[in-house]
GROMACS .gro file of N, CA and C in nm:
model
  486
    1MET      N    1   1.722   3.853  -0.864
    1MET     CA    2   1.733   3.995  -0.846
    1MET      C    3   1.826   4.025  -0.731
    2ARG      N    4   1.921   4.111  -0.753
    2ARG     CA    5   2.014   4.148  -0.649
    2ARG      C    6   1.984   4.291  -0.604
    3PRO      N    7   1.967   4.314  -0.474
    3PRO     CA    8   1.942   4.449  -0.426
    3PRO      C    9   2.061   4.541  -0.458
    4VAL      N   10   2.032   4.667  -0.486
    4VAL     CA   11   2.139   4.762  -0.512
    4VAL      C   12   2.154   4.863  -0.397
    5GLY      N   13   2.073   4.851  -0.295
    5GLY     CA   14   2.083   4.944  -0.183
    5GLY      C   15   1.988   4.906  -0.073
    6ARG      N   16   1.994   4.977   0.036
    6ARG     CA   17   1.905   4.953   0.149
    6ARG      C   18   1.856   5.086   0.200
    7ILE      N   19   1.735   5.087   0.252
    7ILE     CA   20   1.682   5.203   0.322
    7ILE      C   21   1.628   5.153   0.454
    8SER      N   22   1.603   5.243   0.542
    8SER     CA   23   1.547   5.204   0.671
    8SER      C   24   1.409   5.264   0.684
    9PHE      N   25   1.314   5.181   0.720
    9PHE     CA   26   1.183   5.229   0.759
    9PHE      C   27   1.123   5.125   0.851
   10PRO      N   28   1.023   5.163   0.931
   10PRO     CA   29   0.969   5.073   1.032
   10PRO      C   30   0.920   4.942   0.971
   11GLY      N   31   0.927   4.836   1.051
   11GLY     CA   32   0.879   4.705   1.009
   11GLY      C   33   0.730   4.706   0.984
   12LYS      N   34   0.682   4.598   0.924
   12LYS     CA   35   0.543   4.596   0.879
   12LYS      C   36   0.442   4.617   0.991
   13ALA      N   37   0.474   4.577   1.113
   13ALA     CA   38   0.378   4.595   1.221
   13ALA      C   39   0.367   4.740   1.265
   14SER      N   40   0.470   4.820   1.240
   14SER     CA   41   0.467   4.957   1.289
   14SER      C   42   0.472   5.061   1.178
   15VAL      N   43   0.442   5.021   1.054
   15VAL     CA   44   0.445   5.116   0.944
   15VAL      C   45   0.334   5.219   0.963
   16PRO      N   46   0.369   5.347   0.966
   16PRO     CA   47   0.265   5.448   0.985
   16PRO      C   48   0.182   5.465   0.858
   17GLN      N   49   0.055   5.491   0.875
   17GLN     CA   50  -0.029   5.524   0.760
   17GLN      C   51  -0.012   5.672   0.736
   18LEU      N   52   0.035   5.706   0.617
   18LEU     CA   53   0.057   5.846   0.583
   18LEU      C   54  -0.069   5.905   0.523
   19ASN      N   55  -0.088   6.032   0.542
   19ASN     CA   56  -0.204   6.102   0.487
   19ASN      C   57  -0.161   6.192   0.373
   20ILE      N   58  -0.089   6.136   0.276
   20ILE     CA   59  -0.031   6.216   0.168
   20ILE      C   60  -0.094   6.180   0.034
   21ARG      N   61  -0.200   6.103   0.032
   21ARG     CA   62  -0.261   6.058  -0.094
   21ARG      C   63  -0.289   6.174  -0.188
   22HIS      N   64  -0.257   6.154  -0.313
   22HIS     CA   65  -0.289   6.249  -0.419
   22HIS      C   66  -0.253   6.392  -0.382
   23THR      N   67  -0.134   6.411  -0.330
   23THR     CA   68  -0.088   6.542  -0.285
   23THR      C   69   0.015   6.597  -0.382
   24LYS      N   70   0.010   6.726  -0.406
   24LYS     CA   71   0.114   6.789  -0.486
   24LYS      C   72   0.225   6.836  -0.392
   25PHE      N   73   0.349   6.810  -0.431
   25PHE     CA   74   0.464   6.853  -0.353
   25PHE      C   75   0.528   6.967  -0.430
   26ARG      N   76   0.491   7.089  -0.400
   26ARG     CA   77   0.534   7.204  -0.478
   26ARG      C   78   0.674   7.252  -0.441
   27LYS      N   79   0.708   7.249  -0.313
   27LYS     CA   80   0.832   7.310  -0.269
   27LYS      C   81   0.953   7.218  -0.287
   28HIS      N   82   0.938   7.092  -0.259
   28HIS     CA   83   1.052   7.000  -0.264
   28HIS      C   84   1.014   6.879  -0.347
   29PRO      N   85   1.099   6.841  -0.441
   29PRO     CA   86   1.069   6.719  -0.516
   29PRO      C   87   1.074   6.598  -0.422
   30MET      N   88   0.992   6.501  -0.452
   30MET     CA   89   0.987   6.382  -0.368
   30MET      C   90   1.110   6.296  -0.394
   31ASN      N   91   1.175   6.255  -0.287
   31ASN     CA   92   1.292   6.168  -0.303
   31ASN      C   93   1.249   6.022  -0.302
   32GLN      N   94   1.343   5.936  -0.329
   32GLN     CA   95   1.317   5.793  -0.340
   32GLN      C   96   1.258   5.735  -0.213
   33GLU      N   97   1.314   5.769  -0.098
   33GLU     CA   98   1.264   5.714   0.028
   33GLU      C   99   1.121   5.759   0.056
   34GLN      N  100   1.089   5.885   0.024
   34GLN     CA  101   0.951   5.933   0.045
   34GLN      C  102   0.853   5.857  -0.043
   35LEU      N  103   0.893   5.831  -0.168
   35LEU     CA  104   0.803   5.759  -0.257
   35LEU      C  105   0.786   5.615  -0.209
   36ILE      N  106   0.891   5.555  -0.158
   36ILE     CA  107   0.879   5.421  -0.102
   36ILE      C  108   0.785   5.422   0.018
   37GLN      N  109   0.794   5.523   0.102
   37GLN     CA  110   0.703   5.534   0.217
   37GLN      C  111   0.558   5.544   0.170
   38GLU      N  112   0.536   5.614   0.060
   38GLU     CA  113   0.401   5.623   0.002
   38GLU      C  114   0.353   5.485  -0.041
   39ALA      N  115   0.442   5.405  -0.101
   39ALA     CA  116   0.406   5.270  -0.142
   39ALA      C  117   0.376   5.182  -0.020
   40VAL      N  118   0.452   5.198   0.085
   40VAL     CA  119   0.428   5.124   0.210
   40VAL      C  120   0.289   5.160   0.264
   41ALA      N  121   0.254   5.288   0.262
   41ALA     CA  122   0.122   5.331   0.309
   41ALA      C  123   0.012   5.275   0.219
   42ALA      N  124   0.035   5.273   0.089
   42ALA     CA  125  -0.064   5.218  -0.005
   42ALA      C  126  -0.085   5.070   0.020
   43ARG      N  127   0.021   4.999   0.053
   43ARG     CA  128   0.014   4.854   0.079
   43ARG      C  129  -0.084   4.821   0.190
   44LEU      N  130  -0.093   4.908   0.289
   44LEU     CA  131  -0.182   4.884   0.403
   44LEU      C  132  -0.330   4.885   0.362
   45LYS      N  133  -0.361   4.939   0.246
   45LYS     CA  134  -0.499   4.947   0.198
   45LYS      C  135  -0.540   4.825   0.115
   46ALA      N  136  -0.445   4.735   0.088
   46ALA     CA  137  -0.473   4.621   0.001
   46ALA      C  138  -0.589   4.536   0.054
   47TYR      N  139  -0.665   4.481  -0.040
   47TYR     CA  140  -0.775   4.390  -0.008
   47TYR      C  141  -0.732   4.251  -0.054
   48THR      N  142  -0.686   4.169   0.041
   48THR     CA  143  -0.629   4.038   0.009
   48THR      C  144  -0.684   3.928   0.099
   49PRO      N  145  -0.815   3.906   0.099
   49PRO     CA  146  -0.871   3.805   0.191
   49PRO      C  147  -0.832   3.662   0.157
   50TYR      N  148  -0.784   3.636   0.037
   50TYR     CA  149  -0.752   3.500  -0.006
   50TYR      C  150  -0.603   3.470   0.007
   51SER      N  151  -0.519   3.551  -0.053
   51SER     CA  152  -0.375   3.524  -0.050
   51SER      C  153  -0.306   3.581   0.073
   52LYS      N  154  -0.363   3.686   0.131
   52LYS     CA  155  -0.300   3.761   0.242
   52LYS      C  156  -0.168   3.826   0.200
   53PHE      N  157  -0.142   3.835   0.070
   53PHE     CA  158  -0.018   3.893   0.017
   53PHE      C  159  -0.047   4.036  -0.030
   54LYS      N  160  -0.009   4.132   0.054
   54LYS     CA  161  -0.037   4.273   0.026
   54LYS      C  162   0.078   4.338  -0.050
   55VAL      N  163   0.042   4.416  -0.152
   55VAL     CA  164   0.139   4.489  -0.232
   55VAL      C  165   0.092   4.633  -0.241
   56GLY      N  166   0.189   4.726  -0.235
   56GLY     CA  167   0.157   4.868  -0.250
   56GLY      C  168   0.242   4.930  -0.359
   57ALA      N  169   0.187   5.031  -0.422
   57ALA     CA  170   0.259   5.105  -0.525
   57ALA      C  171   0.230   5.253  -0.508
   58ALA      N  172   0.329   5.334  -0.540
   58ALA     CA  173   0.314   5.479  -0.540
   58ALA      C  174   0.370   5.530  -0.672
   59LEU      N  175   0.284   5.594  -0.749
   59LEU     CA  176   0.319   5.646  -0.881
   59LEU      C  177   0.333   5.796  -0.871
   60LEU      N  178   0.448   5.848  -0.911
   60LEU     CA  179   0.475   5.991  -0.901
   60LEU      C  180   0.459   6.058  -1.036
   61GLY      N  181   0.369   6.154  -1.043
   61GLY     CA  182   0.352   6.233  -1.163
   61GLY      C  183   0.464   6.336  -1.174
   62LYS      N  184   0.491   6.380  -1.296
   62LYS     CA  185   0.594   6.481  -1.317
   62LYS      C  186   0.560   6.612  -1.247
   63ASP      N  187   0.432   6.631  -1.215
   63ASP     CA  188   0.389   6.752  -1.144
   63ASP      C  189   0.396   6.736  -0.992
   64GLY      N  190   0.441   6.621  -0.943
   64GLY     CA  191   0.455   6.599  -0.800
   64GLY      C  192   0.338   6.527  -0.735
   65LYS      N  193   0.233   6.500  -0.810
   65LYS     CA  194   0.117   6.431  -0.754
   65LYS      C  195   0.147   6.282  -0.742
   66VAL      N  196   0.104   6.222  -0.630
   66VAL     CA  197   0.128   6.081  -0.603
   66VAL      C  198  -0.005   6.006  -0.609
   67PHE      N  199  -0.003   5.893  -0.679
   67PHE     CA  200  -0.119   5.806  -0.686
   67PHE      C  201  -0.085   5.675  -0.618
   68HIS      N  202  -0.171   5.637  -0.522
   68HIS     CA  203  -0.153   5.510  -0.452
   68HIS      C  204  -0.220   5.399  -0.530
   69GLY      N  205  -0.160   5.281  -0.520
   69GLY     CA  206  -0.220   5.161  -0.575
   69GLY      C  207  -0.197   5.047  -0.479
   70CYS      N  208  -0.295   4.959  -0.468
   70CYS     CA  209  -0.281   4.838  -0.387
   70CYS      C  210  -0.346   4.725  -0.463
   71ASN      N  211  -0.308   4.602  -0.428
   71ASN     CA  212  -0.372   4.490  -0.494
   71ASN      C  213  -0.510   4.467  -0.435
   72VAL      N  214  -0.602   4.427  -0.522
   72VAL     CA  215  -0.741   4.403  -0.484
   72VAL      C  216  -0.780   4.266  -0.537
   73GLU      N  217  -0.813   4.175  -0.446
   73GLU     CA  218  -0.848   4.039  -0.484
   73GLU      C  219  -1.000   4.024  -0.499
   74ASN      N  220  -1.037   3.914  -0.564
   74ASN     CA  221  -1.176   3.882  -0.585
   74ASN      C  222  -1.189   3.730  -0.583
   75ALA      N  223  -1.303   3.677  -0.540
   75ALA     CA  224  -1.322   3.532  -0.537
   75ALA      C  225  -1.308   3.472  -0.677
   76SER      N  226  -1.346   3.547  -0.778
   76SER     CA  227  -1.320   3.507  -0.917
   76SER      C  228  -1.182   3.563  -0.950
   77TYR      N  229  -1.079   3.480  -0.930
   77TYR     CA  230  -0.941   3.529  -0.925
   77TYR      C  231  -0.896   3.607  -1.048
   78GLY      N  232  -0.952   3.580  -1.164
   78GLY     CA  233  -0.916   3.654  -1.284
   78GLY      C  234  -0.956   3.800  -1.277
   79LEU      N  235  -1.040   3.836  -1.183
   79LEU     CA  236  -1.085   3.974  -1.168
   79LEU      C  237  -1.000   4.055  -1.071
   80CYS      N  238  -0.894   3.996  -1.020
   80CYS     CA  239  -0.804   4.066  -0.928
   80CYS      C  240  -0.726   4.174  -1.004
   81ASN      N  241  -0.677   4.272  -0.931
   81ASN     CA  242  -0.595   4.377  -0.991
   81ASN      C  243  -0.473   4.402  -0.903
   82CYS      N  244  -0.359   4.418  -0.968
   82CYS     CA  245  -0.233   4.441  -0.897
   82CYS      C  246  -0.217   4.587  -0.856
   83ALA      N  247  -0.128   4.612  -0.762
   83ALA     CA  248  -0.105   4.746  -0.710
   83ALA      C  249  -0.055   4.842  -0.818
   84GLU      N  250   0.036   4.796  -0.903
   84GLU     CA  251   0.094   4.882  -1.005
   84GLU      C  252  -0.013   4.931  -1.103
   85ARG      N  253  -0.097   4.838  -1.148
   85ARG     CA  254  -0.204   4.875  -1.242
   85ARG      C  255  -0.307   4.964  -1.174
   86THR      N  256  -0.337   4.936  -1.046
   86THR     CA  257  -0.432   5.020  -0.973
   86THR      C  258  -0.383   5.165  -0.969
   87ALA      N  259  -0.254   5.185  -0.942
   87ALA     CA  260  -0.198   5.321  -0.937
   87ALA      C  261  -0.208   5.389  -1.073
   88PHE      N  262  -0.168   5.320  -1.179
   88PHE     CA  263  -0.175   5.379  -1.313
   88PHE      C  264  -0.319   5.407  -1.354
   89PHE      N  265  -0.410   5.314  -1.328
   89PHE     CA  266  -0.549   5.333  -1.370
   89PHE      C  267  -0.613   5.448  -1.292
   90SER      N  268  -0.575   5.464  -1.166
   90SER     CA  269  -0.624   5.577  -1.087
   90SER      C  270  -0.576   5.709  -1.147
   91ALA      N  271  -0.450   5.712  -1.189
   91ALA     CA  272  -0.395   5.834  -1.250
   91ALA      C  273  -0.465   5.865  -1.381
   92VAL      N  274  -0.487   5.765  -1.464
   92VAL     CA  275  -0.556   5.786  -1.591
   92VAL      C  276  -0.699   5.834  -1.566
   93ALA      N  277  -0.765   5.774  -1.467
   93ALA     CA  278  -0.902   5.816  -1.433
   93ALA      C  279  -0.906   5.961  -1.383
   94SER      N  280  -0.792   6.011  -1.335
   94SER     CA  281  -0.782   6.150  -1.288
   94SER      C  282  -0.739   6.245  -1.400
   95GLY      N  283  -0.723   6.193  -1.522
   95GLY     CA  284  -0.691   6.279  -1.635
   95GLY      C  285  -0.546   6.278  -1.680
   96TYR      N  286  -0.463   6.196  -1.617
   96TYR     CA  287  -0.322   6.190  -1.657
   96TYR      C  288  -0.307   6.104  -1.783
   97LYS      N  289  -0.203   6.133  -1.858
   97LYS     CA  290  -0.178   6.066  -1.986
   97LYS      C  291  -0.042   5.998  -1.984
   98PRO      N  292  -0.019   5.905  -2.078
   98PRO     CA  293   0.114   5.845  -2.089
   98PRO      C  294   0.220   5.955  -2.100
   99GLY      N  295   0.329   5.937  -2.028
   99GLY     CA  296   0.437   6.036  -2.028
   99GLY      C  297   0.427   6.138  -1.917
  100ASP      N  298   0.319   6.136  -1.840
  100ASP     CA  299   0.301   6.233  -1.730
  100ASP      C  300   0.366   6.188  -1.600
  101PHE      N  301   0.441   6.077  -1.602
  101PHE     CA  302   0.492   6.017  -1.479
  101PHE      C  303   0.644   6.014  -1.477
  102SER      N  304   0.700   6.026  -1.355
  102SER     CA  305   0.846   6.025  -1.343
  102SER      C  306   0.900   5.896  -1.282
  103LYS      N  307   0.824   5.832  -1.191
  103LYS     CA  308   0.872   5.707  -1.131
  103LYS      C  309   0.759   5.638  -1.057
  104ILE      N  310   0.782   5.509  -1.031
  104ILE     CA  311   0.688   5.429  -0.952
  104ILE      C  312   0.769   5.347  -0.853
  105ALA      N  313   0.718   5.337  -0.732
  105ALA     CA  314   0.778   5.250  -0.629
  105ALA      C  315   0.678   5.141  -0.597
  106VAL      N  316   0.729   5.018  -0.582
  106VAL     CA  317   0.644   4.902  -0.552
  106VAL      C  318   0.705   4.828  -0.434
  107VAL      N  319   0.620   4.788  -0.338
  107VAL     CA  320   0.670   4.720  -0.219
  107VAL      C  321   0.581   4.601  -0.185
  108GLY      N  322   0.645   4.494  -0.138
  108GLY     CA  323   0.573   4.376  -0.090
  108GLY      C  324   0.656   4.307   0.017
  109ASP      N  325   0.592   4.216   0.088
  109ASP     CA  326   0.661   4.141   0.193
  109ASP      C  327   0.726   4.019   0.127
  110THR      N  328   0.839   4.043   0.060
  110THR     CA  329   0.911   3.941  -0.016
  110THR      C  330   1.055   3.931   0.034
  111GLU      N  331   1.120   3.821   0.003
  111GLU     CA  332   1.259   3.801   0.044
  111GLU      C  333   1.352   3.901  -0.024
  112ASP      N  334   1.337   3.917  -0.155
  112ASP     CA  335   1.414   4.014  -0.234
  112ASP      C  336   1.318   4.126  -0.276
  113PRO      N  337   1.369   4.233  -0.337
  113PRO     CA  338   1.277   4.335  -0.387
  113PRO      C  339   1.171   4.272  -0.476
  114ILE      N  340   1.048   4.314  -0.460
  114ILE     CA  341   0.936   4.257  -0.533
  114ILE      C  342   0.954   4.277  -0.684
  115ALA      N  343   0.896   4.189  -0.762
  115ALA     CA  344   0.902   4.199  -0.907
  115ALA      C  345   0.760   4.208  -0.963
  116PRO      N  346   0.733   4.305  -1.050
  116PRO     CA  347   0.599   4.315  -1.110
  116PRO      C  348   0.568   4.194  -1.198
  117CYS      N  349   0.441   4.159  -1.208
  117CYS     CA  350   0.399   4.052  -1.297
  117CYS      C  351   0.407   4.101  -1.442
  118GLY      N  352   0.391   4.012  -1.536
  118GLY     CA  353   0.400   4.048  -1.677
  118GLY      C  354   0.296   4.148  -1.721
  119ALA      N  355   0.172   4.132  -1.673
  119ALA     CA  356   0.066   4.226  -1.710
  119ALA      C  357   0.100   4.367  -1.660
  120CYS      N  358   0.152   4.377  -1.540
  120CYS     CA  359   0.190   4.508  -1.486
  120CYS      C  360   0.306   4.568  -1.565
  121ARG      N  361   0.401   4.485  -1.604
  121ARG     CA  362   0.514   4.535  -1.682
  121ARG      C  363   0.466   4.595  -1.813
  122GLN      N  364   0.366   4.533  -1.875
  122GLN     CA  365   0.313   4.586  -2.001
  122GLN      C  366   0.243   4.721  -1.977
  123VAL      N  367   0.164   4.731  -1.872
  123VAL     CA  368   0.097   4.858  -1.841
  123VAL      C  369   0.199   4.965  -1.805
  124ILE      N  370   0.300   4.928  -1.725
  124ILE     CA  371   0.403   5.024  -1.685
  124ILE      C  372   0.474   5.082  -1.807
  125ILE      N  373   0.510   4.998  -1.904
  125ILE     CA  374   0.585   5.049  -2.020
  125ILE      C  375   0.495   5.133  -2.110
  126GLU      N  376   0.368   5.094  -2.123
  126GLU     CA  377   0.280   5.171  -2.211
  126GLU      C  378   0.240   5.305  -2.150
  127LEU      N  379   0.201   5.305  -2.024
  127LEU     CA  380   0.155   5.431  -1.963
  127LEU      C  381   0.270   5.513  -1.904
  128GLY      N  382   0.375   5.445  -1.859
  128GLY     CA  383   0.488   5.517  -1.799
  128GLY      C  384   0.597   5.550  -1.899
  129GLY      N  385   0.605   5.473  -2.006
  129GLY     CA  386   0.711   5.491  -2.105
  129GLY      C  387   0.832   5.408  -2.070
  130PRO      N  388   0.912   5.372  -2.171
  130PRO     CA  389   1.027   5.285  -2.148
  130PRO      C  390   1.129   5.341  -2.048
  131GLU      N  391   1.141   5.473  -2.040
  131GLU     CA  392   1.241   5.534  -1.953
  131GLU      C  393   1.193   5.555  -1.809
  132LEU      N  394   1.068   5.520  -1.779
  132LEU     CA  395   1.014   5.541  -1.643
  132LEU      C  396   1.102   5.470  -1.541
  133GLU      N  397   1.140   5.542  -1.435
  133GLU     CA  398   1.217   5.482  -1.326
  133GLU      C  399   1.125   5.393  -1.243
  134VAL      N  400   1.171   5.271  -1.216
  134VAL     CA  401   1.095   5.174  -1.138
  134VAL      C  402   1.179   5.138  -1.016
  135ILE      N  403   1.121   5.160  -0.898
  135ILE     CA  404   1.188   5.131  -0.771
  135ILE      C  405   1.117   5.011  -0.710
  136LEU      N  406   1.188   4.901  -0.701
  136LEU     CA  407   1.133   4.778  -0.644
  136LEU      C  408   1.195   4.757  -0.507
  137THR      N  409   1.113   4.724  -0.407
  137THR     CA  410   1.164   4.711  -0.271
  137THR      C  411   1.083   4.606  -0.195
  138ASN      N  412   1.123   4.585  -0.072
  138ASN     CA  413   1.051   4.495   0.018
  138ASN      C  414   1.045   4.560   0.155
  139LEU      N  415   0.983   4.493   0.250
  139LEU     CA  416   0.968   4.552   0.384
  139LEU      C  417   1.097   4.554   0.464
  140LYS      N  418   1.199   4.483   0.416
  140LYS     CA  419   1.330   4.484   0.482
  140LYS      C  420   1.414   4.603   0.437
  141GLY      N  421   1.372   4.672   0.331
  141GLY     CA  422   1.446   4.787   0.283
  141GLY      C  423   1.540   4.759   0.169
  142ASP      N  424   1.539   4.637   0.113
  142ASP     CA  425   1.620   4.608  -0.005
  142ASP      C  426   1.561   4.682  -0.124
  143ILE      N  427   1.646   4.735  -0.210
  143ILE     CA  428   1.599   4.814  -0.324
  143ILE      C  429   1.665   4.767  -0.452
  144LYS      N  430   1.586   4.762  -0.557
  144LYS     CA  431   1.639   4.741  -0.691
  144LYS      C  432   1.587   4.856  -0.777
  145LEU      N  433   1.679   4.932  -0.836
  145LEU     CA  434   1.642   5.042  -0.926
  145LEU      C  435   1.652   4.991  -1.068
  146THR      N  436   1.548   5.019  -1.146
  146THR     CA  437   1.544   4.972  -1.284
  146THR      C  438   1.459   5.069  -1.366
  147THR      N  439   1.427   5.031  -1.487
  147THR     CA  440   1.338   5.112  -1.572
  147THR      C  441   1.232   5.019  -1.630
  148ALA      N  442   1.129   5.080  -1.686
  148ALA     CA  443   1.024   5.002  -1.750
  148ALA      C  444   1.082   4.919  -1.864
  149ALA      N  445   1.173   4.977  -1.942
  149ALA     CA  446   1.233   4.905  -2.055
  149ALA      C  447   1.314   4.784  -2.008
  150LYS      N  448   1.386   4.798  -1.898
  150LYS     CA  449   1.465   4.687  -1.846
  150LYS      C  450   1.375   4.578  -1.788
  151GLN      N  451   1.259   4.617  -1.737
  151GLN     CA  452   1.166   4.519  -1.681
  151GLN      C  453   1.097   4.438  -1.789
  152LEU      N  454   1.087   4.495  -1.910
  152LEU     CA  455   1.018   4.425  -2.019
  152LEU      C  456   1.095   4.445  -2.150
  153PRO      N  457   1.209   4.377  -2.162
  153PRO     CA  458   1.288   4.392  -2.285
  153PRO      C  459   1.210   4.339  -2.406
  154ASP      N  460   1.232   4.400  -2.519
  154ASP     CA  461   1.164   4.361  -2.644
  154ASP      C  462   1.012   4.368  -2.629
  155ALA      N  463   0.967   4.469  -2.555
  155ALA     CA  464   0.824   4.484  -2.526
  155ALA      C  465   0.745   4.517  -2.652
  156PHE      N  466   0.619   4.476  -2.651
  156PHE     CA  467   0.524   4.523  -2.750
  156PHE      C  468   0.486   4.662  -2.706
  157TYR      N  469   0.528   4.762  -2.778
  157TYR     CA  470   0.507   4.900  -2.734
  157TYR      C  471   0.477   4.988  -2.854
  158LEU      N  472   0.360   5.048  -2.854
  158LEU     CA  473   0.324   5.147  -2.954
  158LEU      C  474   0.322   5.281  -2.882
  159LYS      N  475   0.405   5.373  -2.925
  159LYS     CA  476   0.410   5.503  -2.858
  159LYS      C  477   0.273   5.570  -2.870
  160PRO      N  478   0.209   5.600  -2.756
  160PRO     CA  479   0.076   5.662  -2.762
  160PRO      C  480   0.083   5.798  -2.832
  161GLU      N  481  -0.020   5.827  -2.910
  161GLU     CA  482  -0.029   5.957  -2.976
  161GLU      C  483  -0.079   6.059  -2.877
  162ALA      N  484  -0.032   6.180  -2.891
  162ALA     CA  485  -0.071   6.288  -2.799
  162ALA      C  486  -0.214   6.329  -2.820
   0.00000   0.00000   0.00000
């Protein structure tokens, strides 16, 4: 993965915890850097006692509402959940449906912009749709812009019925 841009935000030791969870942004649409900051804030909530590898995600609804997701580990490792799926499942639990989202940002402490796992790619394409904008980044500010369709080419995808 080759980064396509850089942003600046504080290093992992000084990342501020934002109090913007599940907030509607009525006056100004959220820009890419703001959504990445939301993902950075979500990452701080991760429960990773085993791997110590924290990941954060911020899912933006078309109405401006942001859903945080973080990875949550369990001693029975198959029961762990990734940040991307946590964000989507939180949105669905709040009444959102496939197609209600405009973009997702994902951040981790990785050398290059983080890459979602296969299970997350499947959830992203089904709940976000093939055209969903996906912003992948790391704590250094490297960014890769992509879409759900590009993340999972030839995906198994049944368009959800309304």
